[in-house]
XYZ file of C-alpha atoms in Angstrom:
591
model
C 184.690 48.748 73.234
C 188.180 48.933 74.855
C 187.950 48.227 78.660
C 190.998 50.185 81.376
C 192.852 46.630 80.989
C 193.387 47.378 77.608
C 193.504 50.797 77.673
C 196.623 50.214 80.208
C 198.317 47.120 77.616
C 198.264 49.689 75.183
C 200.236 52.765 77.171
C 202.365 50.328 78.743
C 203.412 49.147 75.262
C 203.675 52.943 74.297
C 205.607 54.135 77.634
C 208.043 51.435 77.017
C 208.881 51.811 73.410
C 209.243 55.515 73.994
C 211.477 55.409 77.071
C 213.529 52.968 74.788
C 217.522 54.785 74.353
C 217.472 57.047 71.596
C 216.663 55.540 67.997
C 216.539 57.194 64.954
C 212.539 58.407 63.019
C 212.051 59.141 59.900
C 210.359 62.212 60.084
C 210.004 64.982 62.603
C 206.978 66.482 64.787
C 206.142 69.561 63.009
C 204.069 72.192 65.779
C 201.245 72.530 63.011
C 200.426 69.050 62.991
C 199.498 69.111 66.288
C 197.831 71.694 65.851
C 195.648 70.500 63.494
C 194.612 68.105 65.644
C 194.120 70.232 68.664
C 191.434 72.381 66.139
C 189.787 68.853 65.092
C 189.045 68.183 68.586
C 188.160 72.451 69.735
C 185.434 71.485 66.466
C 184.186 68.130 67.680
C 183.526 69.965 70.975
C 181.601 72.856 70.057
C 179.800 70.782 67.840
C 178.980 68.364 71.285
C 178.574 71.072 73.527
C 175.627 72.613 71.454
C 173.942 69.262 70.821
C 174.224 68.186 74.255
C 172.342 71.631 75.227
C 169.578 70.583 72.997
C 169.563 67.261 74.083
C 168.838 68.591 78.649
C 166.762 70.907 77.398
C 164.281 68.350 75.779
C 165.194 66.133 78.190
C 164.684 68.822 81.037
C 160.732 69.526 79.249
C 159.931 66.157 79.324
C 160.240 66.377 82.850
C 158.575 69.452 83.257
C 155.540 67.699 81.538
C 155.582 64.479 83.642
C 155.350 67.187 86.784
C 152.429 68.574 85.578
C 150.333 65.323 84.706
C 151.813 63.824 88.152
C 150.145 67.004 89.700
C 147.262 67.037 87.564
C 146.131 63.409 88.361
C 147.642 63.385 92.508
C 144.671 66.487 92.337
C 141.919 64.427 90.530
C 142.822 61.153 92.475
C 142.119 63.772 96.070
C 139.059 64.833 94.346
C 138.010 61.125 93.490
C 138.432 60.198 96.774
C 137.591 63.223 98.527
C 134.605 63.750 100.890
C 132.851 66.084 98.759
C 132.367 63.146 96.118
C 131.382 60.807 98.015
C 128.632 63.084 99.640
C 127.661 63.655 95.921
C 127.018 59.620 95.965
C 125.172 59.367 98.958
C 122.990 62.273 98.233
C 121.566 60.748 94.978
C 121.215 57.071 97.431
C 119.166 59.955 99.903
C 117.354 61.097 96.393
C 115.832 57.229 95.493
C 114.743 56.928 99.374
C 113.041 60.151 99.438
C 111.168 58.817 95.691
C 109.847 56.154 97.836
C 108.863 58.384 100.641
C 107.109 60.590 98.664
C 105.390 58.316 96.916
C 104.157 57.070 99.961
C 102.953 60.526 101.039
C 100.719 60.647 97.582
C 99.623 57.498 97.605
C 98.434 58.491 101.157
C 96.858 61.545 99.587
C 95.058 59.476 96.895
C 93.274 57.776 99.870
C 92.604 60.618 101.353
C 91.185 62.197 98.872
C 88.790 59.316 98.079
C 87.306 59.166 101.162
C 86.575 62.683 100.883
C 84.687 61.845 97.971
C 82.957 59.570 99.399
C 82.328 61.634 102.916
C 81.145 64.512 100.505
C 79.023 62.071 98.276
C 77.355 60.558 101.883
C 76.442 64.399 103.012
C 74.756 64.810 99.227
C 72.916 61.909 100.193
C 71.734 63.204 103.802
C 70.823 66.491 102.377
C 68.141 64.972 99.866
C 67.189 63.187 102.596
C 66.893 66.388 105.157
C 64.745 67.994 101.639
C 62.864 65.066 101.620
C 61.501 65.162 105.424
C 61.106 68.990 104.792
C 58.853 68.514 101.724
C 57.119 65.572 103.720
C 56.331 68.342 106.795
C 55.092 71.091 103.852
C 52.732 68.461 103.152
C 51.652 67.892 106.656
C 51.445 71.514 107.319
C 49.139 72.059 104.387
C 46.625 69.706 105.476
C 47.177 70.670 109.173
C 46.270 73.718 107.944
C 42.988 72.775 105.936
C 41.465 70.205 108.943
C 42.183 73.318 111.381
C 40.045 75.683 109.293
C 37.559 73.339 109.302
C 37.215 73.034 113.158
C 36.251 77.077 113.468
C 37.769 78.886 116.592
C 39.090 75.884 118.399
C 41.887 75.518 114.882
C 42.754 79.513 115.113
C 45.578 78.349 117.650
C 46.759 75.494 115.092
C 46.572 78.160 112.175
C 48.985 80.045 114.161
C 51.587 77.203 115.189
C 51.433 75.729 111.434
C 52.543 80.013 110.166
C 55.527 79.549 112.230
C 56.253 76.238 110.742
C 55.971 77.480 107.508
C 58.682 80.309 108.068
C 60.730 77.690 109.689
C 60.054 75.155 106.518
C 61.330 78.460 104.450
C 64.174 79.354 106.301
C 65.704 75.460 106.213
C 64.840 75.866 102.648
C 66.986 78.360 101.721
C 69.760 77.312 104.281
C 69.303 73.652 102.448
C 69.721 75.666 99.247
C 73.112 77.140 100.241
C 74.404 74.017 101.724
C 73.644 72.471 98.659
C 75.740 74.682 96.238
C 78.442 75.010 99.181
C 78.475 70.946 98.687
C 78.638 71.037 94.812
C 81.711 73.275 94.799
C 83.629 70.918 97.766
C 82.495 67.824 95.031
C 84.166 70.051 92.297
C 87.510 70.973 94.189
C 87.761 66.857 95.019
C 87.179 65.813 91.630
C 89.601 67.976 90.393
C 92.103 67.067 92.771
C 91.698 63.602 92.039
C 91.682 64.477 88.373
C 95.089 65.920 88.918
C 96.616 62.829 91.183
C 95.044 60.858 87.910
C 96.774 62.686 85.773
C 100.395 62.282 87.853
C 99.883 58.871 87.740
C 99.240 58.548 84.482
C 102.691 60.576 84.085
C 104.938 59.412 86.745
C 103.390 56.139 87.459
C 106.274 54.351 85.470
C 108.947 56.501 86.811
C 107.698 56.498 90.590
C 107.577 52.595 90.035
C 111.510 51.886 88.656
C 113.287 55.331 89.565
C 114.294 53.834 92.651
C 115.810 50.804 91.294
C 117.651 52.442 88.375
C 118.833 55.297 90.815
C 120.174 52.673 92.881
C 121.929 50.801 90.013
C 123.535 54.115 88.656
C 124.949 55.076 92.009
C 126.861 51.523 92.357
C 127.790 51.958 88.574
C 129.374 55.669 89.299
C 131.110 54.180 92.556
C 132.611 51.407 90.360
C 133.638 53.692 87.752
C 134.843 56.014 90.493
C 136.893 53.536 92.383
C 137.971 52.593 88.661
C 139.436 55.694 88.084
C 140.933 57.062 91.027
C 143.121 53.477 90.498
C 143.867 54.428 87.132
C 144.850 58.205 88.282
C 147.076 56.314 90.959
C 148.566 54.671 88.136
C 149.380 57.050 85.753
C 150.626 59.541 88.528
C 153.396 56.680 89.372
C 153.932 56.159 85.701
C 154.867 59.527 85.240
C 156.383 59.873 87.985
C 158.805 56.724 87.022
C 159.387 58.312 83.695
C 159.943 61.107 85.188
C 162.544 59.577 87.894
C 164.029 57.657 84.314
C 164.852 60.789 82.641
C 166.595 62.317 84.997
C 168.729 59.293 85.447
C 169.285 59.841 81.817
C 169.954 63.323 82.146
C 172.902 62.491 85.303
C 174.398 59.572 82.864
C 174.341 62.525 80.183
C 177.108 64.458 82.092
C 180.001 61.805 80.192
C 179.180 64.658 77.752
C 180.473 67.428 79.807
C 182.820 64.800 81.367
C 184.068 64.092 77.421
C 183.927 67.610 76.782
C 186.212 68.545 79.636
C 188.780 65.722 78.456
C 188.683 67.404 74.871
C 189.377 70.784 75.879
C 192.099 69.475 78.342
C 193.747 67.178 75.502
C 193.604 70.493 72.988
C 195.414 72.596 75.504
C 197.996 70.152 76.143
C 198.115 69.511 72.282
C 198.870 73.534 72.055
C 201.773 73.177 74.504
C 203.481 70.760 72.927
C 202.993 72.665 69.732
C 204.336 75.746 71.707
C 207.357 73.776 72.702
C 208.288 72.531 69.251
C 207.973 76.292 67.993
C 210.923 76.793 69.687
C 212.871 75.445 67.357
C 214.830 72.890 69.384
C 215.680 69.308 68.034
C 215.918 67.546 71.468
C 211.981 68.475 72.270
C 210.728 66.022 69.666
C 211.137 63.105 71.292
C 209.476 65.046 74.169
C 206.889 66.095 72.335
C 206.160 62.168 70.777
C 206.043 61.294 74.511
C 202.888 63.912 75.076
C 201.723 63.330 71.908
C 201.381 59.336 72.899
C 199.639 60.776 76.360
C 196.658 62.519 74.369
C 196.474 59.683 72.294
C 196.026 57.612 75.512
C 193.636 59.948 77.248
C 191.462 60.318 74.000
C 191.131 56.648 73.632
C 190.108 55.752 77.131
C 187.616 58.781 76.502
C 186.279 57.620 73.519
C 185.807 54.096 75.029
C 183.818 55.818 78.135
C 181.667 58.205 75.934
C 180.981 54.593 73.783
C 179.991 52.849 77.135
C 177.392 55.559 78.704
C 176.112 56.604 75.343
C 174.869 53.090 74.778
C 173.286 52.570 78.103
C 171.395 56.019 77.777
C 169.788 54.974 74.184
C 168.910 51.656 76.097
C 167.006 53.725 78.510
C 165.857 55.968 75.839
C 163.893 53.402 74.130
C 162.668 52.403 77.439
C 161.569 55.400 78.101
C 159.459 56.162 75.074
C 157.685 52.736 75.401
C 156.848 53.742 79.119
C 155.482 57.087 78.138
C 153.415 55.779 75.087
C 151.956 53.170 77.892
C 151.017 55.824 80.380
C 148.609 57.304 77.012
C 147.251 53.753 76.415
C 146.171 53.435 80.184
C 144.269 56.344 80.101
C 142.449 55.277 76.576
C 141.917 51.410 78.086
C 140.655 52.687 81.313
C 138.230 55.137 80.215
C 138.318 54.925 76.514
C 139.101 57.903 73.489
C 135.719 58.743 73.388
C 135.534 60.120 77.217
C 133.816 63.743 77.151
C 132.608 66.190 79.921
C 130.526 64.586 83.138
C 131.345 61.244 82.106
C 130.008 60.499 85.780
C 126.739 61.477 84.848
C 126.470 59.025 81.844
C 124.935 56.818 83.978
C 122.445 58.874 85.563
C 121.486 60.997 83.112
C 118.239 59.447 81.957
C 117.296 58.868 85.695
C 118.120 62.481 87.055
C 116.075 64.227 83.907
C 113.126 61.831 85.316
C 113.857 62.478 88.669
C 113.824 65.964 87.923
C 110.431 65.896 86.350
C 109.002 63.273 89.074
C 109.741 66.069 91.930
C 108.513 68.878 89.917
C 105.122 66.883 90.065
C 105.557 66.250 93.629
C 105.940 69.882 93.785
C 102.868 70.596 92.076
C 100.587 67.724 93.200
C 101.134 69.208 96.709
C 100.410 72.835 95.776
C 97.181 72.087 94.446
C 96.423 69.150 97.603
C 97.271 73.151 99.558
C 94.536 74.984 97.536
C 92.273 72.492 97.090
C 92.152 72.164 100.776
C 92.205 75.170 101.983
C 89.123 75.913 99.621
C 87.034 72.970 100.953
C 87.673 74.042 104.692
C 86.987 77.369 103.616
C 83.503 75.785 101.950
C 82.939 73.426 104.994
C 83.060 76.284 107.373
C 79.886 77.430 105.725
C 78.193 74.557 104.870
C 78.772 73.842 109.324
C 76.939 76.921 109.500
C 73.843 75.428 107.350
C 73.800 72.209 109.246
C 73.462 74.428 112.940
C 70.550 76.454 111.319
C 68.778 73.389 110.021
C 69.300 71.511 113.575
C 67.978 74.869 115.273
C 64.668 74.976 112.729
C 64.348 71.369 113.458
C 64.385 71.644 117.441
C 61.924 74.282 116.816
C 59.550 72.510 114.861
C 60.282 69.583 116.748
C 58.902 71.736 119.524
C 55.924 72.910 117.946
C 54.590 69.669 116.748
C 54.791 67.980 120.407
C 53.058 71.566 121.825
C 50.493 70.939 118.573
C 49.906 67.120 120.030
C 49.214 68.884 123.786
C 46.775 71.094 121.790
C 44.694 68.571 119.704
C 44.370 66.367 122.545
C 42.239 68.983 124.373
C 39.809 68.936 121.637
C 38.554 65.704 121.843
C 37.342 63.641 118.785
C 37.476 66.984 116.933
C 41.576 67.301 117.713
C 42.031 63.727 116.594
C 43.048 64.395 113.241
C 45.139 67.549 114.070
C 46.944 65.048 116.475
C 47.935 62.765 113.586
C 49.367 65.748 111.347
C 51.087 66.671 114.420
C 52.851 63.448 115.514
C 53.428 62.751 111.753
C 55.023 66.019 112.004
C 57.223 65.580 115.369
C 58.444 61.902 113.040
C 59.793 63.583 110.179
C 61.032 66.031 112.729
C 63.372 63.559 114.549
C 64.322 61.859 111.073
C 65.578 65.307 110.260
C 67.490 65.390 113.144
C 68.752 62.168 112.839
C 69.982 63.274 109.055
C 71.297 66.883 110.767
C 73.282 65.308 113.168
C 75.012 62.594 110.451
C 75.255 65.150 108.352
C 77.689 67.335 111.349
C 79.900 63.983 111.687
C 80.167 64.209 108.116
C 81.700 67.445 108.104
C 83.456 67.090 111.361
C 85.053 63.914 109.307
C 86.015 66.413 106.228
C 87.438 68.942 108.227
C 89.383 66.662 110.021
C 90.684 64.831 106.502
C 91.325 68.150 104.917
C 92.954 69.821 107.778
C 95.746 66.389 107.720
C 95.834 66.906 104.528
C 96.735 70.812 104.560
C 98.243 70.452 107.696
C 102.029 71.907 108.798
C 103.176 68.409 108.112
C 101.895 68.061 105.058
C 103.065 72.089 104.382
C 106.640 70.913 104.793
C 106.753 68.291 102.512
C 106.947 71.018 100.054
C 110.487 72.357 102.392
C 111.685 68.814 101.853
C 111.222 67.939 98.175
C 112.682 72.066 97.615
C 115.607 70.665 99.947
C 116.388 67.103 98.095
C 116.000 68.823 94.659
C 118.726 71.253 95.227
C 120.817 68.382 96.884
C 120.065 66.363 93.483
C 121.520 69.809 91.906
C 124.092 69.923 93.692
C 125.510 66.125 93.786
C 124.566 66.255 89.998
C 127.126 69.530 89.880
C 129.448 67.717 92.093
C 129.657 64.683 89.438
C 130.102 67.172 86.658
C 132.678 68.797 87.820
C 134.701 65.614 88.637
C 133.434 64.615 84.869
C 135.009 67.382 83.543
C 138.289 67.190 85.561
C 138.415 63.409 84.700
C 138.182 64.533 80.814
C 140.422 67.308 80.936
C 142.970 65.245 82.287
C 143.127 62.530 79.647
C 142.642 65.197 77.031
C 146.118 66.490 78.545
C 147.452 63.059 79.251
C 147.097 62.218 75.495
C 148.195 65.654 74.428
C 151.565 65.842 76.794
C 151.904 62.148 76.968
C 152.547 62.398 72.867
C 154.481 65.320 73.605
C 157.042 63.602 75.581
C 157.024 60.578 73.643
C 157.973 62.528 71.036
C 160.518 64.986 72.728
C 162.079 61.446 73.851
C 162.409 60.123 70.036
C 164.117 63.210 68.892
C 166.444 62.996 71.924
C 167.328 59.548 70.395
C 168.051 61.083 66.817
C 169.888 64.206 68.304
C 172.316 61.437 70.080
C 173.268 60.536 66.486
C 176.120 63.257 67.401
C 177.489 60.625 69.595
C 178.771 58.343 67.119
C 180.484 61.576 65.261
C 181.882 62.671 68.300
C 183.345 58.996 69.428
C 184.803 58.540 65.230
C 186.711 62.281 65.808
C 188.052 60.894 69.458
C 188.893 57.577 67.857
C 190.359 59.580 64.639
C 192.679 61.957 67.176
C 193.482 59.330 69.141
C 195.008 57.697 65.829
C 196.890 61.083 64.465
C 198.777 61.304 68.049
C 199.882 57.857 67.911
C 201.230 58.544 64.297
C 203.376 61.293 65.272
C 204.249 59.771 68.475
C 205.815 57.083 66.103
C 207.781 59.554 64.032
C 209.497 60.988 67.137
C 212.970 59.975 68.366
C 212.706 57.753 71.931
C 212.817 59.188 74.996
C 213.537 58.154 78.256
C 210.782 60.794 79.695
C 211.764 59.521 83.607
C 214.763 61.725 83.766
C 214.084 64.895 81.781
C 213.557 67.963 83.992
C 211.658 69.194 80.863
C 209.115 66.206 80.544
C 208.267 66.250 84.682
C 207.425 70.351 83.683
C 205.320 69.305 80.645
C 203.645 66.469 82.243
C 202.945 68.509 85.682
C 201.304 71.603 83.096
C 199.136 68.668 81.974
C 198.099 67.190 84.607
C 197.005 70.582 86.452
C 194.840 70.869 83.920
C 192.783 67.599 84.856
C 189.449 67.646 86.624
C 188.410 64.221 85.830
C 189.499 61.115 87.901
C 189.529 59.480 85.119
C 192.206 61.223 83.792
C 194.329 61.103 86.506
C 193.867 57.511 86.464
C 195.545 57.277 82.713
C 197.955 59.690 83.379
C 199.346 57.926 86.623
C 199.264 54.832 84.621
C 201.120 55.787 81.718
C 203.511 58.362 83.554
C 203.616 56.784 87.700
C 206.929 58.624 87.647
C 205.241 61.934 86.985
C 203.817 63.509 90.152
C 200.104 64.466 89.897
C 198.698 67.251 92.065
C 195.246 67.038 93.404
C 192.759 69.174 91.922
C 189.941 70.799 93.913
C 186.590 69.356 92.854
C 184.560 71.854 90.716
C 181.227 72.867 92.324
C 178.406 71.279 90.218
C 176.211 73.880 88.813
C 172.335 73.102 86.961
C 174.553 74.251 83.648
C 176.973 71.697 84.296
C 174.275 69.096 84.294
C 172.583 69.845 81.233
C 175.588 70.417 79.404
């Protein structure tokens, strides 16, 4: 690769041999020579210009793709880190806690309900009891009844007191009856509701007992895996965003094409004036015209050698390039594997939110029926209170009678003494009645009060609470989806456009293969201008009006530096005007 130090050894030697005094050559410049050259190079630039095109507008793609999967993954990495999932985290942490709390609540219920049972099973008890004392006063009455017929006139008043007994007796009967029944359905509407807690134990016990734990687990694996990828987002936005940065360097050190281009179209115009000014038939030009034909040969050398230079640090960068973009597909697959789908978040959690699902559904349910089954029994209760004020009012009454029936057979003397037994036998059962009534209205006092807390507002809005944590279980499960989905979307178009460029990049590689044709067709010119340059007659170029004309044509035509640069070194006698820089256009750019 020649450097300007030997670019400038070589027009030196060329200046000074052709501003040697005249000397005779062999041959003569003929105008179609050079202008066979000047349509070699018009070719070799048409054929550059076109491939260059190709070459920005792959190029130019590549980087079109690289802004998209920056913006793709700067969007998932906001919604990674964004508020929204994060809430979507700590609502599931709020779903475990609220597992425990409601298990609490129905393991309170449980209790609850088994001392119902047993309250319930207690009043049973007290009403055989009540019957008991009731058929133990029949009894009396009966034989009240027989010892006061046997006393004539002086037993008509007993006769009387023991009729009103027996009504009362019936009446307690029949209320005893009712309660009865009214207890038999309360038993029923506990034992089923126990029967259904049973059964959600039997369903959810597991569940209630580890969905905690594994809800807990899953969360800190989804904020791993979420803190996992909004890292490898971060990484493979910067990655693209280097490769991106990389290609347009590329595409800015692709400009020597334009650059070269510009020298080749400049070096076939001046090859077509010196053509022009050997058409004109006059013998004294060829030396001239070996003069400008050693100038293009100069120019097109120290182009070649510059096209040689960038060309070879743009396929270094090249193969950079396609390495980098072929890593920023691996990340994605190392970080989160080929065989990523839709709600990947949820992988974890799956399992425990289809439980969870089904654990609050039973919630739901268990605390329907607790509603019902409660409401029934205070319905029931209401009634059976009603039963328990009749039989303490029947009591009080016979209580009343038997002590006025004790009064009575005490009056009688001997004959009254047996009377008085039946009736303080009678007042005894009496009071154990009462006793029973009275147990019997703490009993129910103690159901109401159970039931009620049971069916109570409180209790009412647990059913508010587990509607409101399953739709935020909905929604932080819809949250996670959604970032699943983005996450998978994006490495399905990471892998598809990451490929894409990759690929674009190779074939930018194989379309620089016009490179090397372009730098042999430079290096090949460059050669045919030095051979006629030899077959002209010297010429001592410094002091022909005719050369400072030809050379100042030239060199208006430069727009390169770089040309200037050769031209001033292998004519400093010829004067060089300044040409205003070109604007730079997006065309000029990508060729």
């Amino acid at each position: 690769m020649s450097s300007l130090a030997e670019l400038s050894l070589k027009i030196d030697t060329a200046a000074a041999e052709l501003s040697w005094p005249a000397q005779a050559r062999k041959d003569a410049i003929a105008p179609e020579q050079v202008l066979r050259i000047a349509d070699t190079i018009k070719s070799a630039s048409a054929l550059m210009e076109g491939r260059f095109l190709e070459i920005g507008q792959k190029l130019t793609a590549s980087v079109e793709i690289l802004e998209r999967l920056t913006a793709l993954f700067a969007k998932l990495r906001i919604e990674l880190d964004s508020p929204e999932m994060q809430s979507a985290i700590e609502g599931f942490a709020r779903v475990a806690s609220e597992v425990s709390a409601l298990t609490g609540a129905q393991q309170g219920e449980r209790l609850a309900l088994a001392e119902l049972s047993k309250i319930a099973a207690g009043l049973g008890q007290r009403i055989e009891e009540i019957h008991k004392e009731i058929r133990t006063i029949e009894v009396l009455t009966i034989n009240a009844r027989i010892t006061a017929s046997g006393i004539g006139p002086a037993g008509s008043d007993f006769l009387t007191y023991i009729g009103e007994i027996g009504q009362s007796l019936k009446l307690t009967e029949t209320n005893l009856r009712q309660f009865r029944n009214d207890l038999m359905q309360v038993s029923e509407h506990l034992r089923a509701a126990s029967s259904s807690e049973a059964e959600f134990d039997a369903r959810h016990a597991k569940t209630v007992a580890v969905i905690p734990g594994q809800l807990a687990q899953s969360i800190e694996l989804i904020a791993a895996r979420r803190r996992s990828a909004a890292t490898a987002a971060g990484n493979v936005m910067s990655s693209s965003q280097q490769v991106g940065n990389g290609i347009a360097r590329v595409v800015m050190a692709l400009q020597i094409g334009d650059a070269t281009r510009q020298r080749m179209e400049h070096t076939q115009e001046s090859a077509e004036l010196i053509a022009q000014m050997l058409a004109g038939g006059e013998h004294d030009r060829q030396g001239l015209a070996g003069v400008g034909c050693a100038l293009q040969a100069a120019q097109l050398d120290d182009a070649a050698s510059e096209f040689r230079r960038e060309i070879a640090s743009v396929h270094a960068a090249l193969a950079q390039l396609s390495a980098d973009a072929n890593e920023i597909v691996g990340l994605g697959k190392r970080i989160f594997g080929s065989g990523t789908h839709g709600g990947a978040f949820l992988k974890e959690l799956e399992s425990d939110v289809h439980q969870t699902h089904n654990l609050f559904q039973g919630f739901h349910t268990a605390r329907v029926n607790a509603d019902r089954t409660m409401g029934a029994v205070l319905e029931i209760v209401s009634r059976i209170s009603e039963h328990i004020g009749t039989v303490r009012e029947v009591e009080a009454n016979i209580r009343i009678m038997g002590v006025n029936a004790m009064l009575r057979s005490s009056r009688l003397g001997n004959v009254g003494a047996a009377l008085s037994v039946v009736a303080q036998e009678v007042t005894n059962s009496s009071a154990r009645t009462a006793a029973e009534a009275k147990g019997a209205t703490t009993d129910v006092q103690r159901i109401v009060s159970t039931a009620q807390s049971l069916a109570s507002e409180e209790q009412s809005r647990r059913l508010s609470e587990i509607a409101a944590i399953t739709d935020l279980m909905t929604q932080s499960t819809g949250r996670l989806r959604g970032v699943g989905d983005g996450l998978a979307g994006a490495l399905e178009q990471l892998g598809r456009d990451g490929v894409t460029v990759a690929r674009l990049i190779d074939r930018t590689v194989a379309s620089l293969a016009v490179a090397d044709e372009v730098d042999a067709e430079l290096q090949r010119a460059a050669a045919d201008f030095d051979e006629l340059a030899a077959c002209a007659p010297a010429c001592d170029a410094r002091q022909d009006d005719a050369a400072q004309r030809m050379f100042g044509q030239m060199a208006a035509r430069y727009t390169m530096a770089r040309e200037r640069e050769v031209h001033a070194k292998f004519a400093p006698w010829s004067t060089i005007a300044e040409a205003p820089a070109a604007a730079q256009t997006v065309d000029d750019m990508l060729f």
